[in-house]
Short mmCIF file of C-alpha atoms in Angstrom, two decimals:
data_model
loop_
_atom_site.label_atom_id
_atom_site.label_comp_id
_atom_site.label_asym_id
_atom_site.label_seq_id
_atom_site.Cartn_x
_atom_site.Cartn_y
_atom_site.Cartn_z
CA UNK O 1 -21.37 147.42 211.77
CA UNK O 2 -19.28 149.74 209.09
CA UNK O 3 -18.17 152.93 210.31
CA UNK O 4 -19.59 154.46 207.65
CA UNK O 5 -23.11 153.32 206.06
CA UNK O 6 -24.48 154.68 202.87
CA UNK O 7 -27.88 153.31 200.50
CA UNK O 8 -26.64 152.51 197.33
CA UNK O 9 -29.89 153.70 195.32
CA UNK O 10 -29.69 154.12 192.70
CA UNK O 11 -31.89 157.27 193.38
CA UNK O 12 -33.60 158.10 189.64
CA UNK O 13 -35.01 161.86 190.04
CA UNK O 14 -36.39 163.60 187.01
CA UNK O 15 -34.51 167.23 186.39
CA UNK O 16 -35.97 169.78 188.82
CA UNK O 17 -36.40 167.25 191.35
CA UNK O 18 -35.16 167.75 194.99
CA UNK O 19 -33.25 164.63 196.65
CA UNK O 20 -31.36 164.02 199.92
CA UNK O 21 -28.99 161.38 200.87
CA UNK O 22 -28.05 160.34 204.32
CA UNK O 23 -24.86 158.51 205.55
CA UNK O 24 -24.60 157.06 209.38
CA UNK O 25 -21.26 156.56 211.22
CA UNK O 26 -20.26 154.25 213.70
CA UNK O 27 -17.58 156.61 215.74
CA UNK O 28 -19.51 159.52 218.15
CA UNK O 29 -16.35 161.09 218.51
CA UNK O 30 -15.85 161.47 214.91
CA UNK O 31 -15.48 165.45 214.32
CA UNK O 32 -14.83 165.69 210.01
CA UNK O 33 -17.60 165.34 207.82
CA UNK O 34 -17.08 165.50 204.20
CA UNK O 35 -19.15 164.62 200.78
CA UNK O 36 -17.41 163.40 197.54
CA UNK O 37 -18.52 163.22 194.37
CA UNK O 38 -17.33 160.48 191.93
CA UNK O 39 -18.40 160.51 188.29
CA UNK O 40 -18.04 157.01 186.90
CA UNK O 41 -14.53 155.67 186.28
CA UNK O 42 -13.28 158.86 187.59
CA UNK O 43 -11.58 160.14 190.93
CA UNK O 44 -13.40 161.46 193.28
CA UNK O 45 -13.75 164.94 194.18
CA UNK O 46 -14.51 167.41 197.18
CA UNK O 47 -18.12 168.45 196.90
CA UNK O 48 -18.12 170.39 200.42
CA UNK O 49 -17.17 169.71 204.00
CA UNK O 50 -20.07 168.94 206.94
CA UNK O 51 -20.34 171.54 209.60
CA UNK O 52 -21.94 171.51 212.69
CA UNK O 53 -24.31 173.97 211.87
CA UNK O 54 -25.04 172.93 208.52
CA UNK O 55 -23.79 174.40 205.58
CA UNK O 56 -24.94 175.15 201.95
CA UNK O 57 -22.93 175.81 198.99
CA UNK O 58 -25.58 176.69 195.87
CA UNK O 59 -27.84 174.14 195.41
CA UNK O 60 -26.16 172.08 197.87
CA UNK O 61 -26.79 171.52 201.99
CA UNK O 62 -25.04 169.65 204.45
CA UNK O 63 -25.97 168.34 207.50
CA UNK O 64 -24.92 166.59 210.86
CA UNK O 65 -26.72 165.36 213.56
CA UNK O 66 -24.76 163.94 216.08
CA UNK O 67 -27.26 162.58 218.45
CA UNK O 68 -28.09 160.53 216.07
CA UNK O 69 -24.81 159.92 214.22
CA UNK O 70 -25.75 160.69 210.22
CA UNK O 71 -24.84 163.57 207.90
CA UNK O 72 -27.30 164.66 204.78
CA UNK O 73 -26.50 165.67 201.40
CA UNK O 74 -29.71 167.83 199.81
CA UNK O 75 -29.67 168.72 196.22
CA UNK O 76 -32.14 171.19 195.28
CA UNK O 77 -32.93 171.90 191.48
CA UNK O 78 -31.38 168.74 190.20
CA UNK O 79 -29.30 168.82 186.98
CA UNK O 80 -28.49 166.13 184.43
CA UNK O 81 -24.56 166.87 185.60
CA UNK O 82 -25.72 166.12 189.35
CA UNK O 83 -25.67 162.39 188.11
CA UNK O 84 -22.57 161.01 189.80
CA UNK O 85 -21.85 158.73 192.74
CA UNK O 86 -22.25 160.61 196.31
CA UNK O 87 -19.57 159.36 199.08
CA UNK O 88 -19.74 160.38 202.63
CA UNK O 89 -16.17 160.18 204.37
CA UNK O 90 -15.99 160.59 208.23
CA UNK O 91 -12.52 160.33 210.27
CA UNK O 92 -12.28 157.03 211.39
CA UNK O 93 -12.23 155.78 215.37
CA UNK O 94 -8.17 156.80 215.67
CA UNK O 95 -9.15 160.23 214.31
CA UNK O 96 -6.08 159.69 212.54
CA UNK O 97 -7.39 158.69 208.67
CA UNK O 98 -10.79 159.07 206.76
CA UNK O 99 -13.41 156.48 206.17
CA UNK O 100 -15.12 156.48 203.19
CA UNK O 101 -18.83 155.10 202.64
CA UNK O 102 -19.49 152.72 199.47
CA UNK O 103 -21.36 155.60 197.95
CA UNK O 104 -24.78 156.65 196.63
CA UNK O 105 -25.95 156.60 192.83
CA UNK O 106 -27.59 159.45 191.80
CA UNK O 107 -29.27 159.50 188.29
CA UNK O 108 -30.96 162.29 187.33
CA UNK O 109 -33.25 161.84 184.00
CA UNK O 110 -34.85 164.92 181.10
CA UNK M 1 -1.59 172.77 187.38
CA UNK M 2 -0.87 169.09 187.77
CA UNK M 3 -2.07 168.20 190.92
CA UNK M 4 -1.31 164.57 191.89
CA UNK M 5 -0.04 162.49 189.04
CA UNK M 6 -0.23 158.66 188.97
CA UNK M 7 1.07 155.89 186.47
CA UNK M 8 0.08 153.85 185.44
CA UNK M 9 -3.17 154.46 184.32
CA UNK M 10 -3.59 150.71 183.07
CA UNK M 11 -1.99 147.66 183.82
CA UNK M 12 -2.51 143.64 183.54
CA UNK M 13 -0.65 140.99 185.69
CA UNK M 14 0.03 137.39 185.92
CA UNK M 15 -0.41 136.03 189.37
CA UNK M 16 2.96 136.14 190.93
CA UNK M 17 4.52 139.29 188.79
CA UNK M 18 5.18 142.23 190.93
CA UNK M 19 4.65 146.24 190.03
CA UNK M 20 4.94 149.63 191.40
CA UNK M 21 2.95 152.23 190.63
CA UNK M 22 4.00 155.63 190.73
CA UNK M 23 2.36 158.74 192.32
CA UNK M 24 3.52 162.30 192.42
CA UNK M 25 2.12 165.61 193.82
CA UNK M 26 3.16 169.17 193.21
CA UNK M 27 1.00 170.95 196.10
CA UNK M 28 3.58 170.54 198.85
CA UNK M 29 1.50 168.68 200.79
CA UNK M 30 2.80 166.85 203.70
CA UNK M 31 0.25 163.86 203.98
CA UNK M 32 -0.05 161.26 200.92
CA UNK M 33 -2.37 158.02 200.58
CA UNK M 34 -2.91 154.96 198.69
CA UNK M 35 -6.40 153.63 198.31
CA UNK M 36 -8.39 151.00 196.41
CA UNK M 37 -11.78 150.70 195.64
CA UNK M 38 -13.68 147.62 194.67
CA UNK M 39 -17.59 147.34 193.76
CA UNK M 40 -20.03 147.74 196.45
CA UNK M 41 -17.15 149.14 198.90
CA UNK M 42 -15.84 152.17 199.69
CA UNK M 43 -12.52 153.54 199.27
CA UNK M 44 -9.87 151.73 201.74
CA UNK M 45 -6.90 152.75 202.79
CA UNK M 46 -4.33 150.88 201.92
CA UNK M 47 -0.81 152.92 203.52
CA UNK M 48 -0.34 156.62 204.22
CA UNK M 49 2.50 158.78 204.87
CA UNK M 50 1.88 161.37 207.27
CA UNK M 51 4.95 163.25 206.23
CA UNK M 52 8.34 162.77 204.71
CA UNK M 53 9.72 160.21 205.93
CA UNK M 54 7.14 158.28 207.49
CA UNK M 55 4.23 155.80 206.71
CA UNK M 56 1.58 153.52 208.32
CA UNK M 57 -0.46 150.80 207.61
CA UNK M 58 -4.44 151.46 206.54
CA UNK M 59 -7.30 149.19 207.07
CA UNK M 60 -6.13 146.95 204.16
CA UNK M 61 -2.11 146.70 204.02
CA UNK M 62 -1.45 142.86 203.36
CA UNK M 63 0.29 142.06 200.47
CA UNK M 64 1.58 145.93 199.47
CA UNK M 65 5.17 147.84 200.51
CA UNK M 66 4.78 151.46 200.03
CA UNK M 67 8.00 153.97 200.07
CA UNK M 68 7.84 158.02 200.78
CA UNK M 69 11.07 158.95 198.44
CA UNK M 70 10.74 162.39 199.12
CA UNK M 71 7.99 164.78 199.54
CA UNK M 72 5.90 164.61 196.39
CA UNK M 73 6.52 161.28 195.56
CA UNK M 74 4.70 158.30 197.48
CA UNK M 75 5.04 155.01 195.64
CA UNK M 76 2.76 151.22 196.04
CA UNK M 77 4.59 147.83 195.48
CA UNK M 78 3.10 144.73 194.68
CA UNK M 79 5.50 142.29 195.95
CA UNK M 80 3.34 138.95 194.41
CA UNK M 81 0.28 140.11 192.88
CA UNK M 82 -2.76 137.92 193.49
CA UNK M 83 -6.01 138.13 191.88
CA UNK M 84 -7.81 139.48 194.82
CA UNK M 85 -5.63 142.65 194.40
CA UNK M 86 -7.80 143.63 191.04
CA UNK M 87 -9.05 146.89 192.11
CA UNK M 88 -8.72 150.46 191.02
CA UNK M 89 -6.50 152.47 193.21
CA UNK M 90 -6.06 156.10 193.82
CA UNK M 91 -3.15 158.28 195.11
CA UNK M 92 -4.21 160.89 197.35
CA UNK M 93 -2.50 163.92 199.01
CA UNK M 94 -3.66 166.78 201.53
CA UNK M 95 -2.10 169.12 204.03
CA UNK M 96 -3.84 167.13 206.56
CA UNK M 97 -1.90 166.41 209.98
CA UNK M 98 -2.34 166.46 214.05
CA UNK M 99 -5.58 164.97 213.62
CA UNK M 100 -6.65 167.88 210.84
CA UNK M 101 -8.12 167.15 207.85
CA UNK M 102 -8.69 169.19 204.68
CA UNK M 103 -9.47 168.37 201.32
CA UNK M 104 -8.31 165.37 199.56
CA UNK M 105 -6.69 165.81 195.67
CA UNK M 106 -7.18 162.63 194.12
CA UNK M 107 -5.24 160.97 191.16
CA UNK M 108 -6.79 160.19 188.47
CA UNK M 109 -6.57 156.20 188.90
CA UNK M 110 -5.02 153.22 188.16
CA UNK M 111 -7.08 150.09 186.79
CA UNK M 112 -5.14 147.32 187.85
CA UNK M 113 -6.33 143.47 186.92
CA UNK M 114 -4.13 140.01 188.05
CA UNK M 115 -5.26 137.03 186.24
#
């Protein structure tokens, strides 16, 4: 099993649209949760850390549930700019690196 | 600001040729990375350098040398490049350390391809 489990989509929303992504890890005693966001043939970028009690950050919430090992990514109010690639990084099993998912693809259409 | 800085940005190999490519960061963070990232995967590590002075093997290390000349500069060697090392690959740094991590600063990439 990966440590870290994404769908690839791609999830096609219309603009307005509300859509949520979910990302399972292997490692219970993983404790960092974080979402990236990659536009194509870019780097990727720091769209907002995972807290235990959820977070939100505009149109953006995070998730964890632990018992059941998977963060969420919901996107209210989607935008044409939303369109990207979505990675979910967890620390791996050492809790000494990150693991990064293979990403979810995220096209929002007018 | 220039964040982390990585050359080059493009590059072509022959099987067998060998490269470095060059990453810099001007944060004054302690931790640096290398990673690649191929279709359908996610990033992998391929080395990090915890601090100045130091550096460990990722999940995927075979076939790479990496060197920590000071503390903004963290470079990737390609002994004998092969084609399965066609990838893009991103420098990383962060003040991560004991087991803490914060936020990643990415390069901006380097497309490599070994024929």
């Amino acid at each position: 099993r990966k440590e870290v489990e994404q769908d690839p989509g791609p999830f096609n929303v219309p603009e307005g649209a509300t859509v949520a992504f979910n990302c399972t890890y292997s490692n219970s005693a993983s404790q960092s949760f974080f979402w990236y966001r990659q536009d194509c043939r870019k780097e990727p970028k720091l769209l907002m850390s995972v807290y235990s009690s959820g977070n939100e950050d505009g149109r953006f919430t995070a998730q964890l549930n632990r018992a059941s090992q998977y963060i969420s990514l919901l996107i209210r109010d989607s935008k044409l700019s939303d369109s990207a690639t979505y990675l979910c990084v967890v620390n791996d099993r050492t809790g000494n690196k990150l693991v990064f998912g293979a990403g979810t693809i995220l096209r929002v259409k007018s | 600001n220039a964040g982390v800085t990585q050359t080059p940005k493009f590059q072509v190999l022959k099987t067998g040729q060998s490269m470095t490519l060059q990453c810099a960061q001007d944060m004054n963070h302690n931790s640096m990375y290398w990673y690649r990232q191929d279709p359908g995967m996610g990033l992998r590590l391929i080395y990090y350098s915890a601090s100045e002075g130091t550096t460990d093997k990722g999940e995927v290390p075979n076939g790479y040398n990496v060197s920590r000349l000071n503390k903004r500069e963290f470079s990737l060697r390609l002994e004998s490049a092969a084609p399965s090392q066609t990838s893009v690959y991103f420098c990383a740094s962060s003040e991560a350390g004991g087991g803490r991590f914060e936020k990643l600063f990415f390069g901006s990439g380097t497309q490599l391809s070994v024929l």
